[in-house]
CSV table of C-alpha atoms and ligand atoms in Angstrom, one decimal:
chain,number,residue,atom,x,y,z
A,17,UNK,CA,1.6,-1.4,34.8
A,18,UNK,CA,3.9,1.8,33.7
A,19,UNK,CA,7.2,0.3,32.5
A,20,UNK,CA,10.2,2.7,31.7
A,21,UNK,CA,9.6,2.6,28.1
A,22,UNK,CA,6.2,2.2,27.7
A,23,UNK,CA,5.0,3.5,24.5
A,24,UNK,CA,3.6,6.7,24.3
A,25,UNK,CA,0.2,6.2,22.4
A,26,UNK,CA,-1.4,9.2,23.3
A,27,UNK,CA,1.2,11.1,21.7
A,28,UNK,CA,1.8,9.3,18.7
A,29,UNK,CA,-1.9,9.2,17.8
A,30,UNK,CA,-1.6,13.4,17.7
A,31,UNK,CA,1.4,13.7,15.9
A,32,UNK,CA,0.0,10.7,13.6
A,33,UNK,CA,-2.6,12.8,12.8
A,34,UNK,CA,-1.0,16.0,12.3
A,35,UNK,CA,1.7,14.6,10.3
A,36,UNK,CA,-0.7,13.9,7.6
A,37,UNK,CA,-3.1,16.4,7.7
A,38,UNK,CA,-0.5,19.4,7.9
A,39,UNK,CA,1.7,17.5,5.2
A,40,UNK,CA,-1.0,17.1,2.9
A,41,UNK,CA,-1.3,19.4,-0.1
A,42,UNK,CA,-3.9,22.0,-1.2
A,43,UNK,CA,-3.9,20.3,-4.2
A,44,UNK,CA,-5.6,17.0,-1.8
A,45,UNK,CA,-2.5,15.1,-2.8
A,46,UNK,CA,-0.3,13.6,0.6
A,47,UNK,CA,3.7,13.4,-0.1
A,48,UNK,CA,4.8,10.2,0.5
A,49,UNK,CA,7.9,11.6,2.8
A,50,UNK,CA,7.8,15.8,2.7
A,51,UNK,CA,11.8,15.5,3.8
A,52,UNK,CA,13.0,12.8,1.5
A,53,UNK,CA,14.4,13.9,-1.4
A,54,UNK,CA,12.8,11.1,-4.1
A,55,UNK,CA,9.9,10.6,-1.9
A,56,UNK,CA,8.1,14.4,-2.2
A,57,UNK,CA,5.0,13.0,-5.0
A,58,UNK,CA,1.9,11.3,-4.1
A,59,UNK,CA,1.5,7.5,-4.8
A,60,UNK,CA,-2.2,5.9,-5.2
A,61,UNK,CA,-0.7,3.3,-2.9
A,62,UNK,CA,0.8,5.2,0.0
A,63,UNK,CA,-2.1,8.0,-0.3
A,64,UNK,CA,-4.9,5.4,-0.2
A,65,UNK,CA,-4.0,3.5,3.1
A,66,UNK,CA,-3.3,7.4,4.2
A,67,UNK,CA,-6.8,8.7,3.3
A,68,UNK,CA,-8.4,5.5,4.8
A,69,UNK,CA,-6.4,6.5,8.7
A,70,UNK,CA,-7.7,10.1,8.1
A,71,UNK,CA,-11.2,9.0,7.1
A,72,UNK,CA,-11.1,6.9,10.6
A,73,UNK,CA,-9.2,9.5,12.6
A,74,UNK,CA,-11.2,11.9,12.9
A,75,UNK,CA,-9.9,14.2,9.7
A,76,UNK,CA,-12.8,12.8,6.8
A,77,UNK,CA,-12.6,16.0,4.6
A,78,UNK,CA,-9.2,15.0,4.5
A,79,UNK,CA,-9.7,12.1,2.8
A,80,UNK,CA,-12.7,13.6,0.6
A,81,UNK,CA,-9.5,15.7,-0.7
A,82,UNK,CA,-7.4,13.2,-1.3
A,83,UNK,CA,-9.6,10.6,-3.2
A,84,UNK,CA,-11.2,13.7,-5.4
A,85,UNK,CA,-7.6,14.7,-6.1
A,86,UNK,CA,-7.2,11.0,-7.3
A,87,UNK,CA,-10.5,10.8,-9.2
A,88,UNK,CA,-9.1,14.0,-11.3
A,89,UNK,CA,-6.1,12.3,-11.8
A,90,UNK,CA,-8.1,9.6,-13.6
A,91,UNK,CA,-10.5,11.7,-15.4
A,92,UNK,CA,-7.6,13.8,-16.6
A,93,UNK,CA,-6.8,11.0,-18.0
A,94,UNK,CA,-9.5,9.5,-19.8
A,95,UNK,CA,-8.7,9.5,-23.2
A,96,UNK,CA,-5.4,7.6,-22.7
A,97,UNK,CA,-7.0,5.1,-20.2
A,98,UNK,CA,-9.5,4.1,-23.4
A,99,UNK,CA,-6.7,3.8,-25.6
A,100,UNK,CA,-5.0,1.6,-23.8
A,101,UNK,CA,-7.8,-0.8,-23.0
A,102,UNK,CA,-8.3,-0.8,-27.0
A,103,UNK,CA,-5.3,-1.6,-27.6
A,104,UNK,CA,-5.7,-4.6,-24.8
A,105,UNK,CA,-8.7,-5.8,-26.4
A,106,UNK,CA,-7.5,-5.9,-29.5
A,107,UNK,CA,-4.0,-7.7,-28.8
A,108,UNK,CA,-1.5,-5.2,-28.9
A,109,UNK,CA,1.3,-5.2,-26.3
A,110,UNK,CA,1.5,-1.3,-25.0
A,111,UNK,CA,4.5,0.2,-23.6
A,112,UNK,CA,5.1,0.7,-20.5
A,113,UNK,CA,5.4,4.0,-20.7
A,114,UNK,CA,1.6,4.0,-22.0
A,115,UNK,CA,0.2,2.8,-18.7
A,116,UNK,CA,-0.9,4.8,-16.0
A,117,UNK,CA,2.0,6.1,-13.4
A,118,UNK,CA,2.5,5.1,-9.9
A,119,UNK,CA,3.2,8.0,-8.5
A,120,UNK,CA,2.3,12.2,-9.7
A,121,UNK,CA,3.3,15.5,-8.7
A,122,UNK,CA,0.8,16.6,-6.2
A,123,UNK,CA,-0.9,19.1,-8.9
A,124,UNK,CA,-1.6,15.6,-10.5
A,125,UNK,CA,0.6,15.7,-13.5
A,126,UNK,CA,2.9,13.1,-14.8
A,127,UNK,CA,6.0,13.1,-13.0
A,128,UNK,CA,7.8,12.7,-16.1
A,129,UNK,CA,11.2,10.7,-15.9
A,130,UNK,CA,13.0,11.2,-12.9
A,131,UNK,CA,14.7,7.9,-13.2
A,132,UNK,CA,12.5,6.1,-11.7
A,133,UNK,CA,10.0,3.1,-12.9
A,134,UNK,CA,6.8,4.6,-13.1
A,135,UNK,CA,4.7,1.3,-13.8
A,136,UNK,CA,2.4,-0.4,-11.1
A,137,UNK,CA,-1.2,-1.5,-10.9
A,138,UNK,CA,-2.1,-2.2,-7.1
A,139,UNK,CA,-2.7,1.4,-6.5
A,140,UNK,CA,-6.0,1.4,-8.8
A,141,UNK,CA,-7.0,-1.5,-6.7
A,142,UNK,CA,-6.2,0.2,-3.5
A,143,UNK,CA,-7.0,3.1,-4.3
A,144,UNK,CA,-10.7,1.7,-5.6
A,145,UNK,CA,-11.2,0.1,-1.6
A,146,UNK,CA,-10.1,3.2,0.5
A,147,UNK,CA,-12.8,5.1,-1.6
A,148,UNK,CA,-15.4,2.6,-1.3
A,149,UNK,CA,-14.5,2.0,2.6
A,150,UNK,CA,-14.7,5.6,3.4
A,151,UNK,CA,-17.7,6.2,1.3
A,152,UNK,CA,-19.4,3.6,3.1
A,153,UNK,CA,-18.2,4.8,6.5
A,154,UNK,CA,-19.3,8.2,6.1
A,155,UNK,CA,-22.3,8.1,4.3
A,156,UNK,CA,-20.7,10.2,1.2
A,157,UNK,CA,-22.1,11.0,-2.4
A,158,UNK,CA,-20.6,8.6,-4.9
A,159,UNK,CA,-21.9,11.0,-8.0
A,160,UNK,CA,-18.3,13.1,-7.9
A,161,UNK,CA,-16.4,9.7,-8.2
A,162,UNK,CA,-18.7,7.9,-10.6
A,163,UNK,CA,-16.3,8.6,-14.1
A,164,UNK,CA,-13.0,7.7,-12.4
A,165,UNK,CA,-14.4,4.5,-11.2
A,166,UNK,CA,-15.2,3.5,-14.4
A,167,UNK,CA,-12.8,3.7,-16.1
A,168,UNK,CA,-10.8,2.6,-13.2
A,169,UNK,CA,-12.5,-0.4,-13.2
A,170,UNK,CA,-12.0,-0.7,-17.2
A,171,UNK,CA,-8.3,0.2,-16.7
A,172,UNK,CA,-7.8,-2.7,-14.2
A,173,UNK,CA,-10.2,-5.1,-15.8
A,174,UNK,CA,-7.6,-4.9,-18.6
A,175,UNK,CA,-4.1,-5.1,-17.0
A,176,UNK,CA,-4.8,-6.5,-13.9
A,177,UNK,CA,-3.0,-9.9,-15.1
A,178,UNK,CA,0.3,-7.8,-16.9
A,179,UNK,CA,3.3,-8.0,-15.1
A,180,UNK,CA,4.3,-4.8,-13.4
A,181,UNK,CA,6.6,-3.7,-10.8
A,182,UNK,CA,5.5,-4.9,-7.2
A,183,UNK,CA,4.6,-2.8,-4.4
A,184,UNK,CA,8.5,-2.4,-3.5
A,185,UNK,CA,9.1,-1.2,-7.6
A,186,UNK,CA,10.7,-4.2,-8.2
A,187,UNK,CA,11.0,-7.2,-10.0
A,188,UNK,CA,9.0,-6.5,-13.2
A,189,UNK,CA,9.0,-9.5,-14.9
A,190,UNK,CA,6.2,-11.2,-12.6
A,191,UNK,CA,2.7,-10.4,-11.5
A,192,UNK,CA,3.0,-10.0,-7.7
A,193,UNK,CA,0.6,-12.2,-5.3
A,194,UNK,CA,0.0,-8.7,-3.5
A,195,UNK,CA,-0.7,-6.8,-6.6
A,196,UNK,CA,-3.3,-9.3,-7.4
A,197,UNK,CA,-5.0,-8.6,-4.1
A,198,UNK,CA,-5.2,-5.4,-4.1
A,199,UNK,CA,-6.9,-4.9,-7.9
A,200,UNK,CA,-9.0,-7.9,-6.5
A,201,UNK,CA,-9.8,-6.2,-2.9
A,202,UNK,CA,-10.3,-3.0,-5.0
A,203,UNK,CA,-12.6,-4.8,-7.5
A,204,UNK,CA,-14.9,-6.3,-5.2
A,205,UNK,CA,-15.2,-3.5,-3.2
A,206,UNK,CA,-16.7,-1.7,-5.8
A,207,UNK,CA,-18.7,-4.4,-6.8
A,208,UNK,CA,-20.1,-4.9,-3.3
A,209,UNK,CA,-20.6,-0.8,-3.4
A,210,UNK,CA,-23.1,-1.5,-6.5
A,211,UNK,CA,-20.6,1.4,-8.0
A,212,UNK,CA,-19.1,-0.9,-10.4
A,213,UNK,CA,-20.1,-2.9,-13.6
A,214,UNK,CA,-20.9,-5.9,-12.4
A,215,UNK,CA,-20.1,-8.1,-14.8
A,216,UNK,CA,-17.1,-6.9,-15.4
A,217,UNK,CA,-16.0,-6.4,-11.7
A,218,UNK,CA,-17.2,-10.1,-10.9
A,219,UNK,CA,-15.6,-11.5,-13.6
A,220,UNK,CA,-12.0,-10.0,-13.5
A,221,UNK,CA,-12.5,-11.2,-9.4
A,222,UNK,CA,-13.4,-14.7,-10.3
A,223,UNK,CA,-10.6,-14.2,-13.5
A,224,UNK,CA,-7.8,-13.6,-10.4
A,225,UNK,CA,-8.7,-16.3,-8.3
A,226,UNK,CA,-8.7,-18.6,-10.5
A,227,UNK,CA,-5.2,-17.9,-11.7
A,228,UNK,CA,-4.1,-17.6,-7.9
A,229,UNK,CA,-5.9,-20.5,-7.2
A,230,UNK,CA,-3.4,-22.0,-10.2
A,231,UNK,CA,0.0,-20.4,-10.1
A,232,UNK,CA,-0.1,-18.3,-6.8
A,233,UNK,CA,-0.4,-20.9,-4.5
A,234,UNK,CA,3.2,-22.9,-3.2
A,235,UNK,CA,2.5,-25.0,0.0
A,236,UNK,CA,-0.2,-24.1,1.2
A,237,UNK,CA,0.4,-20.8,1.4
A,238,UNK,CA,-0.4,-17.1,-0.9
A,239,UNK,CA,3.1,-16.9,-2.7
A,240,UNK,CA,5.1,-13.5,-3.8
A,241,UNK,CA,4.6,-13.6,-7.4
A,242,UNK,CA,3.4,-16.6,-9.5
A,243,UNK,CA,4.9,-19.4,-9.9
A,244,UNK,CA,7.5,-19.0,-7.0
A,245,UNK,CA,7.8,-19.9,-3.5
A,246,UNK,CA,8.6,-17.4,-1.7
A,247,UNK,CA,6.5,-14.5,0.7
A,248,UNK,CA,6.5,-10.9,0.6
A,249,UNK,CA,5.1,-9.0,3.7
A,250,UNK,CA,2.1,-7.4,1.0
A,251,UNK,CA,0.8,-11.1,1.0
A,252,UNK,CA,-0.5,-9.8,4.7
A,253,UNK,CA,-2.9,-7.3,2.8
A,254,UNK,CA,-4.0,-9.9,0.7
A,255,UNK,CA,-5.7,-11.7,4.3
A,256,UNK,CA,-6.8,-8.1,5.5
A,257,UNK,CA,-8.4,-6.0,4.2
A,258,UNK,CA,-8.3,-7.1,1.1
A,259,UNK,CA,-9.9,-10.8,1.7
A,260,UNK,CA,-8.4,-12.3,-1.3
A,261,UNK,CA,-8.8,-15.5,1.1
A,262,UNK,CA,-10.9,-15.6,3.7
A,263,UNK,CA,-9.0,-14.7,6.8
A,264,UNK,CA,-10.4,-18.2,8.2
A,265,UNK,CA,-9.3,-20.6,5.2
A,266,UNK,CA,-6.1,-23.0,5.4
A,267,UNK,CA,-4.9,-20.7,3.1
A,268,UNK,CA,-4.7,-17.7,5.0
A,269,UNK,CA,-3.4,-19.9,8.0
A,270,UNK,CA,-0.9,-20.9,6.0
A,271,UNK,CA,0.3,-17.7,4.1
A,272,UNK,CA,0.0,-15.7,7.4
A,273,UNK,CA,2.3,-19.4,9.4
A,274,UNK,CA,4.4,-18.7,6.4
A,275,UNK,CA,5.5,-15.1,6.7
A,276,UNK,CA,5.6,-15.6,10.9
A,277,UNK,CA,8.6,-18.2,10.1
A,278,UNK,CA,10.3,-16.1,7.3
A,279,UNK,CA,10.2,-12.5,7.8
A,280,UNK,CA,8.4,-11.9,11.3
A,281,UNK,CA,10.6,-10.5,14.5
A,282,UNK,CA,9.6,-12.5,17.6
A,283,UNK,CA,9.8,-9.0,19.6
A,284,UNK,CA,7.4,-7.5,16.6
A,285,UNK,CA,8.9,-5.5,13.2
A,286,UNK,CA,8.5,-7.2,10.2
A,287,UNK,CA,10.3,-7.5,7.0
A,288,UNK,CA,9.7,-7.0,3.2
A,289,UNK,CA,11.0,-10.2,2.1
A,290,UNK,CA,14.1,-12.1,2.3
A,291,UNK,CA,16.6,-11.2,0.4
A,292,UNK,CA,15.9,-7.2,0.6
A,293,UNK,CA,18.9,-5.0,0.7
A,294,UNK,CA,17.3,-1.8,0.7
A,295,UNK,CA,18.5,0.5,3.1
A,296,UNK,CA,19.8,-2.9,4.7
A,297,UNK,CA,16.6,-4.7,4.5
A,298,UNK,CA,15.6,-3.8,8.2
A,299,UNK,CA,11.9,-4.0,9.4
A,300,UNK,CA,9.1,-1.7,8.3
A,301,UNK,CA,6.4,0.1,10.5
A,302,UNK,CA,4.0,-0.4,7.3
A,303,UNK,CA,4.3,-3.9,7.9
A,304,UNK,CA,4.1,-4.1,11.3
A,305,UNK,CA,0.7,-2.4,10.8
A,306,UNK,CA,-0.7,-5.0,8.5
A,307,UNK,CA,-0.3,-7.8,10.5
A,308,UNK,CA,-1.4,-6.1,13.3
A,309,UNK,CA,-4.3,-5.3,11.4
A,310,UNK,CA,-4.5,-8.8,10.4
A,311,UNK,CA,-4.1,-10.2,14.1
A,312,UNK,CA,-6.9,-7.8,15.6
A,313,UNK,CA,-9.1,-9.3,12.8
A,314,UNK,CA,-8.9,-12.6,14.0
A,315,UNK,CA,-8.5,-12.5,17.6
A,316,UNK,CA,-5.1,-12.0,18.4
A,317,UNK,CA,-5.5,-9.0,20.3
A,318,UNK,CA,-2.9,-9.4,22.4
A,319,UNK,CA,-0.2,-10.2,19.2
A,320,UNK,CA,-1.6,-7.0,17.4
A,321,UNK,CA,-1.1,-4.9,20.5
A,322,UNK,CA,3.1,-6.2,20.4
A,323,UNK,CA,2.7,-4.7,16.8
A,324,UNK,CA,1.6,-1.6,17.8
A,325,UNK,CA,3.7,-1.2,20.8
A,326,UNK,CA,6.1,-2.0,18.6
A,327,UNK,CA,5.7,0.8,15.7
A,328,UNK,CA,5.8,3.1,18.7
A,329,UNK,CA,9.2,2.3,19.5
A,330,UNK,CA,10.4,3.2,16.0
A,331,UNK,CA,9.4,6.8,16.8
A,332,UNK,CA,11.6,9.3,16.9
A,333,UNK,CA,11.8,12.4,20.1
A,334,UNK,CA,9.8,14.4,18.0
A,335,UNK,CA,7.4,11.4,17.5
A,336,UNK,CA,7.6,10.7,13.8
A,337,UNK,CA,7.9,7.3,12.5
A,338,UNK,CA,10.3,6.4,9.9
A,339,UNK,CA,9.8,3.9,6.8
A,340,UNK,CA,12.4,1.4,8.7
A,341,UNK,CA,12.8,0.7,11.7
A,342,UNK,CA,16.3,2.3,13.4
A,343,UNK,CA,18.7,0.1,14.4
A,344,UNK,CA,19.6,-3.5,14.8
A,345,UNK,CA,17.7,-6.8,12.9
A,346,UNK,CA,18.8,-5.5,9.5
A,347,UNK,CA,18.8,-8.7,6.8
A,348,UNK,CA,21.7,-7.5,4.9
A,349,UNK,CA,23.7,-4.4,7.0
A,350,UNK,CA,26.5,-4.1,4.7
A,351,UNK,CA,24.0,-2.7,2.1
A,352,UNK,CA,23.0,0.0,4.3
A,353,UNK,CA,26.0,2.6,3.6
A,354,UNK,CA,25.5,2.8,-0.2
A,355,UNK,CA,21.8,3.7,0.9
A,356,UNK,CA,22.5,6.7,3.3
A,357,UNK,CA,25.2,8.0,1.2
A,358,UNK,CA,23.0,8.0,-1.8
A,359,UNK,CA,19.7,9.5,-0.3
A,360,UNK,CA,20.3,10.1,3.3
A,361,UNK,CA,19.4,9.0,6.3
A,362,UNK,CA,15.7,6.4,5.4
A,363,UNK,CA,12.2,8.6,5.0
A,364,UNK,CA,11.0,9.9,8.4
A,365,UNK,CA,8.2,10.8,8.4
A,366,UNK,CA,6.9,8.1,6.2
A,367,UNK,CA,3.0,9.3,6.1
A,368,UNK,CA,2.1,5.4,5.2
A,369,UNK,CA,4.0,4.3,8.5
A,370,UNK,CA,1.5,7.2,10.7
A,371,UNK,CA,-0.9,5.7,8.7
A,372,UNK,CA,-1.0,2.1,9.9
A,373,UNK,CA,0.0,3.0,13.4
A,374,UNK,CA,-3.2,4.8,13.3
A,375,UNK,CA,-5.4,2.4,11.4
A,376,UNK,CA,-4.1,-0.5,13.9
A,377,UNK,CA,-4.5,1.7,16.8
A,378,UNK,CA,-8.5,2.2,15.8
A,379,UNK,CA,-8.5,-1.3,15.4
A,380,UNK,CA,-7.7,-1.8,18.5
A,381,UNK,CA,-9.7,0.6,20.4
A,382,UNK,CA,-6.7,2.7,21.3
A,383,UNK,CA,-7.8,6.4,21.4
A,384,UNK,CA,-6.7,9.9,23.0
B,409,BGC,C1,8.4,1.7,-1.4
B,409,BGC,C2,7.0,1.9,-2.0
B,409,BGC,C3,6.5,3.2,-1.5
B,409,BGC,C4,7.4,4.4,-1.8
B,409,BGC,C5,7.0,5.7,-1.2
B,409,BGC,C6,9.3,2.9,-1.8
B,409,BGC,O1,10.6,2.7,-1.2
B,409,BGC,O2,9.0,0.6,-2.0
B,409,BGC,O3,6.2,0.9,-1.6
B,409,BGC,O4,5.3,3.5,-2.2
B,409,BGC,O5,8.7,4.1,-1.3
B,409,BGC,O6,6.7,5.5,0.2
């Protein structure tokens, strides 16, 4: 049945697709937002679920670009990644200004300081699972990648447990349930690959679940960072794909029960967390995706279908998706002036956002 504002899918998929691939740099890197003023560098996060819809859509040399861009960005890097794990190993504290960024130009140098905290870890991991994933999917040489997953594996095998900002570049005081899940989904990836040491890769894996297991576990349920009680929307990549419980335990019943009460829109749209004022703290198309993603994993076809339906209505005339959703159901509206006046109007197109309407849309089945 045609209703008057039934999504339109076929579209969406080609401007998905175009959106990255034209956006993306010769360099291999993807902007996180080519129109948003603090947004024009590549993240490991935001490029890795980016490269992982191109490797499924269709555009694999596109990804091939991107993860040798991030490989060089590594390798570049080499001599700093073994001091620092040195310095781990022997008991030093680093600075944060020794770790590895979050985010480069896309000629893969340091961004240097534009104001902006530069220190996270779930990248690496995600970053360490898109390779692996589309590797795997497309029957690829590992031998170009070998070096940078070393030492990204060293690099993580040492941190993983430091606290860092989250996936949001907040709150740098804890270690983050999602960060954990995605150095752990990242690790055992790898692992699984054979492309990893494995005693190093098994051990930091069994290292983090242990201290989940301990300190990242409230009710039941996966929490936002240790200790607390709350949930954060990345908790959703810790069910799928990065299985840091199995998508069938109580755990995962709970965690997923758990973010459905707190920051899930009955009508589909989810938020970061409660409590975000960012831009209002309205509902994200990123999210949306994961727990679509996480839904068609388990069953609930007809649930991840509302999320995709969903992400389609954020679009915009020209079809591009935004990194909020326009509109009503913000958590905090008065916050949402100060935003636009500082930076504008919020990042459209968000490449991450094409990317999970695309990578739930494959899930799915949907196609052109
Ligand atoms: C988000 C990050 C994201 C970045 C670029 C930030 O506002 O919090 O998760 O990596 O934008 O998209």
């Amino acid at each position: 049945m045609t209703t008057p504002h039934a999504p339109d899918h076929d579209r969406l998929l080609a401007s998905s697709i175009e959106v990255i691939t034209a956006h993306q740099q010769p360099s291999g890197a993807y902007p996180a937002c080519p129109d948003y003023e603090v947004y024009r560098y590549c993240w490991f996060r935001d490029g890795s679920f980016i490269a992982e819809a191109a490797s499924r859509a269709g555009a694999a040399e596109s990804a091939d670009a991107f993860h040798l861009w991030c490989a060089k960005v590594v390798t570049d890097r080499a001599g700093r990644i073994e001091s620092l794990v040195a310095a781990i190993r022997a008991g030093e504290r680093p600075a944060e200004t020794d770790y590895l960024g979050t985010r480069f130009d896309y000629d893969g140098s340091d961004t240097g300081d534009v104001g902006w905290w530069d220190f996270q870890l779930d990248g690496y991991g995600t970053w360490l699972w898109a390779l692996t994933t589309h590797l795997d999917r497309h029957g690829r040489d590992a031998g170009p990648y070998r070096e940078a997953i070393r030492l990204t594996v060293d690099y993580l095998a040492a941190t993983w447990s430091t606290p860092c900002y989250d996936w949001w570049e907040e709150s740098k005081e804890q270690v983050h349930g999602a960060t954990l899940g995605a150095i752990r989904g990242g690790l055992d990836a790898v692992d699984r690959a054979g492309l990893g040491d494995r005693t190093v890769c098994t051990g930091t894996v069994a290292a983090i679940d242990a201290l989940v297991g301990e300190r990242g576990v409230h009710e039941g349920h996966l929490t936002k960072w240790l200790g607390g009680g709350a949930v954060d929307a990345g908790l959703l990549a810790c069910l799928t794909p990065f299985g840091t419980v199995p998508a069938a335990s109580p755990v995962a019943a709970a965690t997923l029960a758990a973010v459905e009460r707190d920051i899930v829109r009955p009508g589909g749209g989810v938020h970061r967390y409660l409590g975000d004022v960012f831009y209002g703290g309205g509902q994200w198309p990123v999210l949306a995706g994961f727990l679509g993603w996480h839904y068609a994993r388990t069953g609930r076809t007809a649930d991840a279908r509302r999320e995709l339906d969903w992400i389609a209505s954020c679009a915009t005339a020209e079809g591009l998706l935004p990194e909020q959703a326009p509109g009503a159901g913000l958590l905090a509206p008065e916050h949402l002036a100060r935003w636009e006046a500082r930076w504008g109007p919020n990042a459209t197109p968000l490449l991450w956002s094409h990317a999970m309407y695309l990578i739930l849309a494959d899930e799915l089945g949907v196609t052109q």
